[in-house]
Short mmCIF file of C-alpha atoms and ligand atoms in Angstrom, two decimals:
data_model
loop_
_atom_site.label_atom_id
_atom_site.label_comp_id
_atom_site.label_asym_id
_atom_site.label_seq_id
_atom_site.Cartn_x
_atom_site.Cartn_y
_atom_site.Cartn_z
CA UNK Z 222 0.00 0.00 0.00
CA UNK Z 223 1.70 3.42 -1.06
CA UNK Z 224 0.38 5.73 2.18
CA UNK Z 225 3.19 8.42 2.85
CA UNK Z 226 2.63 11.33 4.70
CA UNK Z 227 1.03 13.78 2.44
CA UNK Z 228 -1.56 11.49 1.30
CA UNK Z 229 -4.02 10.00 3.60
CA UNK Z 230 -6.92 11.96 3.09
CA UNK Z 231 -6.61 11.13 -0.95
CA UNK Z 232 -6.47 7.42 -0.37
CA UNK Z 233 -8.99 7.51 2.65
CA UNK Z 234 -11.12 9.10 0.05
CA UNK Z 235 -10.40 6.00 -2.35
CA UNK Z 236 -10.21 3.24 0.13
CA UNK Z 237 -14.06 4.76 1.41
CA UNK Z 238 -15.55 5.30 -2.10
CA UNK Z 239 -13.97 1.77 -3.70
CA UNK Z 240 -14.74 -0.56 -0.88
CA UNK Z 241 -12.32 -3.52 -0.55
CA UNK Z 242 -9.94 -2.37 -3.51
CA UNK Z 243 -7.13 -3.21 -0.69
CA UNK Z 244 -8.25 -6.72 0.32
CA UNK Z 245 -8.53 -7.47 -3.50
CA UNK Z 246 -4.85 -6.62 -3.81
CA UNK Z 247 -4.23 -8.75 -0.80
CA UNK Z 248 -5.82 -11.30 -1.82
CA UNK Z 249 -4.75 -11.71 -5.18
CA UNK Z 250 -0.93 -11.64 -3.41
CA UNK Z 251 -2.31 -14.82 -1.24
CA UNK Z 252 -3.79 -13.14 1.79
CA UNK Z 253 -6.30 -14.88 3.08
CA UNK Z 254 -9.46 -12.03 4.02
CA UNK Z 255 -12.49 -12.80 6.77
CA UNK Z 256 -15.23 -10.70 6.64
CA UNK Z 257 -16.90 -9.54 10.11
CA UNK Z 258 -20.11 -7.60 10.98
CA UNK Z 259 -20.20 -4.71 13.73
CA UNK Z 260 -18.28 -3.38 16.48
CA UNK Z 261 -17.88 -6.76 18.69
CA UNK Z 262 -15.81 -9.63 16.59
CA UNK Z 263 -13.12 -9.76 17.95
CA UNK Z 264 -10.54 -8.49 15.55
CA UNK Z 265 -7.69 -9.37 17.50
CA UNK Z 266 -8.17 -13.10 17.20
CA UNK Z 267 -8.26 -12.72 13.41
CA UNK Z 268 -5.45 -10.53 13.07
CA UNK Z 269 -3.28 -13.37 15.26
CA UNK Z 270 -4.02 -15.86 13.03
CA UNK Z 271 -2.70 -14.04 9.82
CA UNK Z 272 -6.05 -13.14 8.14
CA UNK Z 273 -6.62 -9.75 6.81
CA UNK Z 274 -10.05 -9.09 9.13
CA UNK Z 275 -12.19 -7.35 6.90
CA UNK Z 276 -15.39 -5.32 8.10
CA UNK Z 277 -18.56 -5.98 5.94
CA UNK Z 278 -20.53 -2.54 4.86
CA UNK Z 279 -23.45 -1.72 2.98
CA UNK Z 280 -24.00 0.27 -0.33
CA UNK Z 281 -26.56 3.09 1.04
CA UNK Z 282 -27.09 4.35 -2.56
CA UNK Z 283 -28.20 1.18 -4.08
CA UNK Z 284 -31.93 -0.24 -3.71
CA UNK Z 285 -31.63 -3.78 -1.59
CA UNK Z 286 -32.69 -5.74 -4.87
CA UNK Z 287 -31.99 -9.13 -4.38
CA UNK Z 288 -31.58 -10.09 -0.39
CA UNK Z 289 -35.50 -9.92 0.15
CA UNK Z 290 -36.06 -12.92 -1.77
CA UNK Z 291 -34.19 -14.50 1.57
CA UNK Z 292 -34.46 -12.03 4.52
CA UNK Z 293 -37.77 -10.99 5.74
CA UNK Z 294 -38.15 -7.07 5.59
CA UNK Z 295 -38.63 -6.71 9.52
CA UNK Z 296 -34.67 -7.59 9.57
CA UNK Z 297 -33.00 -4.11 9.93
CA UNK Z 298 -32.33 -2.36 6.83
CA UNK Z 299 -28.00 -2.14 7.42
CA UNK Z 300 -28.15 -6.02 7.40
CA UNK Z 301 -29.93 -6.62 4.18
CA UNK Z 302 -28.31 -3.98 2.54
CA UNK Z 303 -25.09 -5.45 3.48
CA UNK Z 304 -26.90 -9.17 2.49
CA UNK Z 305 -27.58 -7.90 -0.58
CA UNK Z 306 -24.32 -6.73 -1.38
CA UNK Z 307 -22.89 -9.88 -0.78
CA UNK Z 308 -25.11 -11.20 -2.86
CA UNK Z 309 -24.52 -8.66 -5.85
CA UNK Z 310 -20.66 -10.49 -5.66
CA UNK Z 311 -19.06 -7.10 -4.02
CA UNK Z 312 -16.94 -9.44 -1.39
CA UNK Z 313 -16.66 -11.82 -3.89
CA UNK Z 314 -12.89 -11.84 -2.44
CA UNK Z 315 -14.07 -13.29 0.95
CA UNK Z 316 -12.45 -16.52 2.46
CA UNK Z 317 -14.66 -16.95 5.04
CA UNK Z 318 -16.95 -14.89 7.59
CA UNK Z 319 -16.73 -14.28 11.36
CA UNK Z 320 -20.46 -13.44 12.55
CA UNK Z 321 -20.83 -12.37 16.21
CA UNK Z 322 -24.27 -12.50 17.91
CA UNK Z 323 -24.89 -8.71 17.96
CA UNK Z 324 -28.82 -8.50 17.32
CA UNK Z 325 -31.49 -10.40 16.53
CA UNK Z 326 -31.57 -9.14 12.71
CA UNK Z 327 -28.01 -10.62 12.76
CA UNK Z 328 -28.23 -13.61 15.09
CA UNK Z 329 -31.80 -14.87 12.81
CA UNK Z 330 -30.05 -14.11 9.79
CA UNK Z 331 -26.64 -16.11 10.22
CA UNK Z 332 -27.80 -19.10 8.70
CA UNK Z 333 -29.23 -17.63 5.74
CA UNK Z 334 -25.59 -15.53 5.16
CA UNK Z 335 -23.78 -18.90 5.74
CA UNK Z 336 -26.00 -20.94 3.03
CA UNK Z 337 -26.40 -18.32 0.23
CA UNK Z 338 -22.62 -17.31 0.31
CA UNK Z 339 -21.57 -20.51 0.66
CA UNK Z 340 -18.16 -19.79 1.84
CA UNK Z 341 -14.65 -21.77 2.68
CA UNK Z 342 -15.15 -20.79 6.18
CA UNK Z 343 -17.73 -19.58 8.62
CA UNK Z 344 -17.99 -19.19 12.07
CA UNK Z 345 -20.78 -17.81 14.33
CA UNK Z 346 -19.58 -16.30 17.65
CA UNK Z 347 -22.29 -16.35 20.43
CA UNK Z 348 -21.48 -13.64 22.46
CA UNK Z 349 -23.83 -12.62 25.66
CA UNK Z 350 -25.57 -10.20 26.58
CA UNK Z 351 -24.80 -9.66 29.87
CA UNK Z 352 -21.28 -8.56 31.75
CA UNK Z 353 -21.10 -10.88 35.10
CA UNK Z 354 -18.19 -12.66 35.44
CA UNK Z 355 -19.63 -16.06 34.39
CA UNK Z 356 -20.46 -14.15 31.03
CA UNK Z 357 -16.44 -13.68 30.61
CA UNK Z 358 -15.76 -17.29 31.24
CA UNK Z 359 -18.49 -17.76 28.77
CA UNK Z 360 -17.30 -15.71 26.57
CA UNK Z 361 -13.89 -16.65 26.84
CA UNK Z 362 -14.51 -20.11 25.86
CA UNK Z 363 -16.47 -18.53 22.64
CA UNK Z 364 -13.09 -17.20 21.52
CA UNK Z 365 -11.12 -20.58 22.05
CA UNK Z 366 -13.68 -22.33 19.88
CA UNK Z 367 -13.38 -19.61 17.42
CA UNK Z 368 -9.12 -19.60 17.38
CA UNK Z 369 -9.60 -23.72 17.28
CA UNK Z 370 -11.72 -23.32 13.93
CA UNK Z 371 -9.63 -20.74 12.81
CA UNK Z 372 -6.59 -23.04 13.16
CA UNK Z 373 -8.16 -25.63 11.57
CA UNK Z 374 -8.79 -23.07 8.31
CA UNK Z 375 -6.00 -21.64 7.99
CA UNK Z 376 -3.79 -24.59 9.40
CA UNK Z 377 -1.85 -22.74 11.31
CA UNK Z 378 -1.44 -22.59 15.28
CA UNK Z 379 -2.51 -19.02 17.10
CA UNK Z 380 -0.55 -18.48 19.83
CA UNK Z 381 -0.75 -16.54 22.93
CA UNK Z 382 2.32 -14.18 21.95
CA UNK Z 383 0.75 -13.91 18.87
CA UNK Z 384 -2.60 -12.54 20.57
CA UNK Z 385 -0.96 -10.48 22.75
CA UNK Z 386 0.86 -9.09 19.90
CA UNK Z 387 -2.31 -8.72 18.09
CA UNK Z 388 -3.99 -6.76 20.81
CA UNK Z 389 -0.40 -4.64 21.30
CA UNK Z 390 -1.27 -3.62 17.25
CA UNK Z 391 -5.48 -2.78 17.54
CA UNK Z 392 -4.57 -0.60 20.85
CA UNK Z 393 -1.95 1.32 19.17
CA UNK Z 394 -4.33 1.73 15.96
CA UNK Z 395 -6.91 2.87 18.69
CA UNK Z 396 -4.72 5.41 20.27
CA UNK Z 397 -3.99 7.17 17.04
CA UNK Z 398 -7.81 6.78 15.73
CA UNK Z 399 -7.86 8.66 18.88
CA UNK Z 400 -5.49 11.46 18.17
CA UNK Z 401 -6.84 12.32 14.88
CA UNK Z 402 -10.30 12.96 16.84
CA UNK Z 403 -8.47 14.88 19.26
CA UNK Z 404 -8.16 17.62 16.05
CA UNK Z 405 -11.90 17.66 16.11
CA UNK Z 406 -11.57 19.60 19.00
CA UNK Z 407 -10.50 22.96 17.14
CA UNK Z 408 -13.27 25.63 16.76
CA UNK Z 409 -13.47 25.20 13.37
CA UNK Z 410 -12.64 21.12 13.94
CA UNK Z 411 -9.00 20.47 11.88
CA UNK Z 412 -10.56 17.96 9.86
CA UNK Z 413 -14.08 17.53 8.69
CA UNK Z 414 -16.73 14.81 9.78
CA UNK Z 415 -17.06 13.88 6.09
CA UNK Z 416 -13.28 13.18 5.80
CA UNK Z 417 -13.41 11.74 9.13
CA UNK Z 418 -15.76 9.48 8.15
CA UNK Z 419 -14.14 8.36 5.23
CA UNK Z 420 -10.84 7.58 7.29
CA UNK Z 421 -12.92 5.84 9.18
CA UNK Z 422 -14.75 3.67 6.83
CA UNK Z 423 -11.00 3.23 5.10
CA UNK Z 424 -9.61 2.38 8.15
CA UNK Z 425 -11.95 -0.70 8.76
CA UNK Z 426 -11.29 -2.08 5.16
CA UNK Z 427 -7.57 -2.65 5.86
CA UNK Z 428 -5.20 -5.18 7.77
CA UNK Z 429 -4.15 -3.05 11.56
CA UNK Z 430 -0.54 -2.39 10.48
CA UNK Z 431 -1.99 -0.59 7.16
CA UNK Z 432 -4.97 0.81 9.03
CA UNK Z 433 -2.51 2.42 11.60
CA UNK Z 434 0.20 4.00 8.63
CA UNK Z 435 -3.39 5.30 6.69
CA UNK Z 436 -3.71 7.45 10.55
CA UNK Z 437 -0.82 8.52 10.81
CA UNK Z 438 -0.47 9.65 7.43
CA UNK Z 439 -3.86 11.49 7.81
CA UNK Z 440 -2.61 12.88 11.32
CA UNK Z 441 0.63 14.26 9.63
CA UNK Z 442 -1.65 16.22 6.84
CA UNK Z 443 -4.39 17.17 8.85
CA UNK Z 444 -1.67 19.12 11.71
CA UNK Z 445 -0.35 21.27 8.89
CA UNK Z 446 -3.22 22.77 7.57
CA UNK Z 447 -4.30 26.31 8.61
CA UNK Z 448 -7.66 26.09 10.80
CA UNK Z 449 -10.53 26.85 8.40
CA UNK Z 450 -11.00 30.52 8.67
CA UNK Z 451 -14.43 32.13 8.69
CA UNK Z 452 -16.68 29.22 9.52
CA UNK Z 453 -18.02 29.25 13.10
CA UNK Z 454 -20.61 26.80 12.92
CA UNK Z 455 -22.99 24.38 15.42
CA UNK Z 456 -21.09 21.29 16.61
CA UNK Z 457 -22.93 18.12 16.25
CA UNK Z 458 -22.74 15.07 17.36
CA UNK Z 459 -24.24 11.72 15.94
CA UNK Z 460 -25.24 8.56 17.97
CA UNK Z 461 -26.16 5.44 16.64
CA UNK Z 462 -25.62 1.95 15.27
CA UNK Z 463 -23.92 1.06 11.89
CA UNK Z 464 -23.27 4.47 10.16
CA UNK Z 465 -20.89 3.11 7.63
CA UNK Z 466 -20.98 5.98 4.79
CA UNK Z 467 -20.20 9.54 3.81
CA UNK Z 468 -23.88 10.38 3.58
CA UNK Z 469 -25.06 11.71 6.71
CA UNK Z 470 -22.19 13.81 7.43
CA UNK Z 471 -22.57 15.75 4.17
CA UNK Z 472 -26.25 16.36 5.21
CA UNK Z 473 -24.89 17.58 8.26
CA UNK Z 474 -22.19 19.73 6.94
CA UNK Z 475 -23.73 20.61 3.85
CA UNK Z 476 -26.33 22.15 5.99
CA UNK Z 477 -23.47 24.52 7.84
CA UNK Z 478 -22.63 22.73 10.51
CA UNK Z 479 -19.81 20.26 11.89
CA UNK Z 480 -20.11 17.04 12.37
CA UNK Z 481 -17.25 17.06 15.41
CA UNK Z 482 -17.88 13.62 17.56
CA UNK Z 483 -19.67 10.06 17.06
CA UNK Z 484 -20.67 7.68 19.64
CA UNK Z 485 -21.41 4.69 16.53
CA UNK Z 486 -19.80 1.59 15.90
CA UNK Z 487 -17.26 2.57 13.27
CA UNK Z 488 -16.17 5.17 15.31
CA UNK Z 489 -15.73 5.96 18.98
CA UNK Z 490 -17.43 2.85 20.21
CA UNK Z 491 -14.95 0.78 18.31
CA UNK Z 492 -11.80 3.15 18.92
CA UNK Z 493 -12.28 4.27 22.69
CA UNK Z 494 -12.29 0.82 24.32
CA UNK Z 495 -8.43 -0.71 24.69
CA UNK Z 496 -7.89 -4.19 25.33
CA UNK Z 497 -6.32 -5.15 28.45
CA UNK Z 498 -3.02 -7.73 28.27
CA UNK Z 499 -4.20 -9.74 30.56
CA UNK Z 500 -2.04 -13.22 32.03
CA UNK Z 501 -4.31 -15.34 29.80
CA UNK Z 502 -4.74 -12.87 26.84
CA UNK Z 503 -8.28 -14.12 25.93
CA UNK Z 504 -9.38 -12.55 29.64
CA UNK Z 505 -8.56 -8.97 28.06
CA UNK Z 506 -9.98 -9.65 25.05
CA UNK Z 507 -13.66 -11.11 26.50
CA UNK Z 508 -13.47 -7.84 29.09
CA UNK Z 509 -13.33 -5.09 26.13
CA UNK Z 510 -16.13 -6.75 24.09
CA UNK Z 511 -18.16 -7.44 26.88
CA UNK Z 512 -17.85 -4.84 29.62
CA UNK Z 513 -16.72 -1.84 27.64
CA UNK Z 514 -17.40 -1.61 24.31
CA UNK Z 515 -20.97 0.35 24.42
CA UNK Z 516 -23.57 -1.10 21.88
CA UNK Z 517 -26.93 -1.07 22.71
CA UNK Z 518 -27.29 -5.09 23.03
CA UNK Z 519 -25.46 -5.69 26.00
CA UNK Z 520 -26.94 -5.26 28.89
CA UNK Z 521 -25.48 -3.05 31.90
CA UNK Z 522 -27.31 -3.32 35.49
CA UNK Z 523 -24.54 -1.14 37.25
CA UNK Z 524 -25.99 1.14 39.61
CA UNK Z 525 -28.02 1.26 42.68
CA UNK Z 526 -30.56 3.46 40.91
CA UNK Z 527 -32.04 4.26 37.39
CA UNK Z 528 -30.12 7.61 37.12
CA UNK Z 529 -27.12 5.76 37.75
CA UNK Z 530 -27.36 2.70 35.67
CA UNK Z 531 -28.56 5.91 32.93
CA UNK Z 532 -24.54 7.09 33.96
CA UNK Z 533 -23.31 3.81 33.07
CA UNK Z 534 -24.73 3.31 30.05
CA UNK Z 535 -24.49 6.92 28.62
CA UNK Z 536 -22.18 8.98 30.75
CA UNK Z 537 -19.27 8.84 27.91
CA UNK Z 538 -21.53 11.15 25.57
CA UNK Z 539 -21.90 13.25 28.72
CA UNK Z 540 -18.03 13.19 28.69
CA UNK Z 541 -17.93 13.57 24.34
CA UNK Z 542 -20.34 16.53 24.87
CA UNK Z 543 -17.96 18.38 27.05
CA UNK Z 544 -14.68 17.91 25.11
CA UNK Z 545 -15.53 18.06 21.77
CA UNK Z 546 -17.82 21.20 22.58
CA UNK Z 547 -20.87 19.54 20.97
CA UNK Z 548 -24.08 22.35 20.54
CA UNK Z 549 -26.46 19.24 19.30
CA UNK Z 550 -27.04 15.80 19.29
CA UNK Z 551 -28.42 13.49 16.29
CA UNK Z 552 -29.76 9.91 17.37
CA UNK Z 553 -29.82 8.07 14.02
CA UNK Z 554 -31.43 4.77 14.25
CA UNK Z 555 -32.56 2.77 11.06
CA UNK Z 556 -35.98 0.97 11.23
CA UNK Z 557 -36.46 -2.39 12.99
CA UNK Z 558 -33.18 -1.56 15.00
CA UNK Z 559 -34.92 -2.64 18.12
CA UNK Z 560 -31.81 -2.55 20.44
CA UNK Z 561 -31.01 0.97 19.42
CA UNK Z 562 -34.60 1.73 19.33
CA UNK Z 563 -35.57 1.12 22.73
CA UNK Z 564 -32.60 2.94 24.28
CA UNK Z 565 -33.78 6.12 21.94
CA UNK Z 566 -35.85 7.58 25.15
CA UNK Z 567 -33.59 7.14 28.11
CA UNK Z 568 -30.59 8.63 25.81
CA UNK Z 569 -32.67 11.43 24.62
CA UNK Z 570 -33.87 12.77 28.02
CA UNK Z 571 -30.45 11.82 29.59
CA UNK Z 572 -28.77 13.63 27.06
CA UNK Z 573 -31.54 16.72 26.91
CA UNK Z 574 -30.82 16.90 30.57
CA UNK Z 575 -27.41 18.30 29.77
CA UNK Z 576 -28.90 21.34 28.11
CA UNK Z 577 -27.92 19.60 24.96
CA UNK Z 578 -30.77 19.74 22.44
CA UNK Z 579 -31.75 16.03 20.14
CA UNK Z 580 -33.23 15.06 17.14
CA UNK Z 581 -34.31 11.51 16.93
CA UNK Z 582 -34.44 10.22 13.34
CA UNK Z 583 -35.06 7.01 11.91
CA UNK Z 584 -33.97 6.10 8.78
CA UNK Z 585 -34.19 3.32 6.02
CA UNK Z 586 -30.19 2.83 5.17
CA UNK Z 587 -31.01 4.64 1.69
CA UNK Z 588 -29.86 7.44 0.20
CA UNK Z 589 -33.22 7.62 -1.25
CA UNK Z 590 -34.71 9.10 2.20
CA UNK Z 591 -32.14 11.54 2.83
CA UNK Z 592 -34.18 14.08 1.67
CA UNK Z 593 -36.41 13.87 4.35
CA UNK Z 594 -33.56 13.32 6.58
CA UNK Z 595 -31.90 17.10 5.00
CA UNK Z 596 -35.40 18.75 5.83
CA UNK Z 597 -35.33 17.31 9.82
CA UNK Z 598 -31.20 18.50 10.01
CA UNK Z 599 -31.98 22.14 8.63
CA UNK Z 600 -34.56 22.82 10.91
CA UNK Z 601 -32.87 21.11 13.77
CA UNK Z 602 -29.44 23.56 13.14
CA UNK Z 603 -31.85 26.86 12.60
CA UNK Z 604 -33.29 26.20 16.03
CA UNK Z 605 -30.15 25.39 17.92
CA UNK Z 606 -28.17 28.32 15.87
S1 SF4 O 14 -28.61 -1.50 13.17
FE1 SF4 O 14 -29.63 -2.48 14.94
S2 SF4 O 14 -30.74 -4.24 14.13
FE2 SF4 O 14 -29.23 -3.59 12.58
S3 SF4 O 14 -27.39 -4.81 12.97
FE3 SF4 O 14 -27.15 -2.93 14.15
S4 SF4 O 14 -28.01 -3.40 16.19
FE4 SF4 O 14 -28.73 -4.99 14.76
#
């Protein structure tokens, strides 16, 4: 891959807009690329056993043609997009998939994935729900299963130093994810939410060592330019499930505003968390994808009382709010999303209660409603302006 400092941004740009031109390359060179949905498969696990982990996304712009002949339409609209992409032969490069048990839409869906795609290799991970300590013992011996199929795939042994490793590699790409955010933080932000985005979305798409040079190329640009002069603008922030596209940002900043923070999977829910090295590695790993990585299907009972448990389960956008100097918050949830869904109204007063103001939109992962979805922003940013 030719990143050097200078240009990030440009191949960010490319990597966003031609999906998995990097994993081709690999591939065709002998690599050997697993897909993965969402924010909790464990990436760490692939990466130690000398797979290129690959993050599945959907194609927002194109009508879901061909996955409803399989999927019924209550399944959440990200899924079947991304279903239907498969489908259409866009990860026609895939060696195998790595499913975790995220969501019902994903968990009722696995076996129709596995069937139609009909791939070398496939494994489901059954991750709980819930953080107790047996659910970490549980979960740990989900990821032994998963590194004992993996080893039988690929035919070669995973060992601990190569997890550990592994986990050394996703922290560090975390910490500069991480840094580049930190540029956000300029009033106007350094770098843009669209381009942030698209680092983002680039960033997923690539093995960690070529993830983390694409950063810190990007990091190296992004600190020499002059701050944007003239544009004082409301800060936003967006909250949410699988925003995996350019789209919603440029509604945002097209309408004259930033788009400075993200609590979404891409983004700070996957790049916040660290992973622990722990004596048995596997006890780090099964502690960050359990107990802190924040998506709305695990379920946290911490706290004596309901405005506390609210404080566990929210109090990092508190935190995001504060930092990044966020004027307004956007909950984006997509239809059927029940698990995002249901948290909309504790997150929208706990968040209102900062003095914050929301809008709550749901959406149909299409570009084709994002006109509606430009009507609710304007008049959102002309009331908080
Ligand atoms: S958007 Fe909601 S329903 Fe769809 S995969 Fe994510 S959590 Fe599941």
């Amino acid at each position: 891959m030719s990143v050097t400092n200078g240009n990030g941004l440009a191949k960010a740009k490319e990597y966003c807009s031609e999906y998995g031109l990097r994993a081709k390359e690999l591939k065709a060179e002998g690599r050997q690329i697993i897909g993965y949905l969402t924010a909790i498969a464990p990436v760490e696990i692939l990466t130690a056993a000398g797979v290129v982990p690959f993050r599945l996304k959907g194609w927002v712009s194109e009508p879901i043609t061909k996955a409803d002949a399989h999927m019924e339409t209550i399944v959440c609209p990200f899924v079947r997009n991304v279903f239907d992409s498969a489908l259409k032969g866009k990860y026609s490069f895939l060696d195998g998939m790595a499913m975790p048990h995220l969501c019902d839409s994903i968990d009722r869906t696995n076996d129709v994935w596995s069937y139609n795609l009909d791939l070398p290799y496939w494994h489901f991970l059954n991750i709980p729900h819930v953080t107790d300590d047996p659910s970490i013992e549980f979960t740990k011996s989900v990821l032994r299963s998963f590194i004992t199929s993996l080893e039988g795939f690929t035919g070669r042994k995973i060992t601990d130093q190569a997890i550990v490793e592994a986990v050394k590699q996703h922290n560090e790409n975390r910490s500069l994810m991480r840094d580049l955010y930190s540029l956000r933080k300029e009033n106007p932000p350094l770098i843009s939410g669209v381009e942030m985005m698209e680092v983002m979305v680039a960033a997923m798409s690539l093995p960690v060592d070529e993830s983390s040079a694409l950063i810190k190329s990007v990091i190296e640009e992004v600190k020499r330019r002059e701050p944007p002069a003239g544009k004082k603008a409301p800060r936003i922030m967006i909250v949410g499930g699988q925003i995996d596209n350019v789209a919603v940002a440029e509604v945002i900043e097209n309408a004259n505003a930033w788009l400075v923070m993200d609590d979404i999977t891409m983004g700070s829910k996957a790049y916040w968390p660290t992973t622990d090295i722990t004596p048995d590695p596997l006890q780090g790993i099964a502690e960050r994808y359990l107990r802190k990585v924040r998506v709305a299907t695990t379920y946290i009972d911490t706290g004596d009382t309901y405005e506390e448990n609210l404080e566990a389960r929210f109090g990092h956008m508190k935190r995001y709010i504060n930092e990044f100097k966020v004027d307004g918050v956007i909950l984006f949830v997509y239809k059927y999303c029940d698990p995002y869904g249901f948290d909309v109204p504790a997150m929208k007063s706990f968040i209102e209660e900062t003095g914050t103001p929301v809008l709550y939109l749901e959406d149909e992962y299409s570009t084709s409603s994002l006109s509606r979805v430009k009507t609710r922003v304007e008049a959102f940013l002309e009331m908080i302006a």
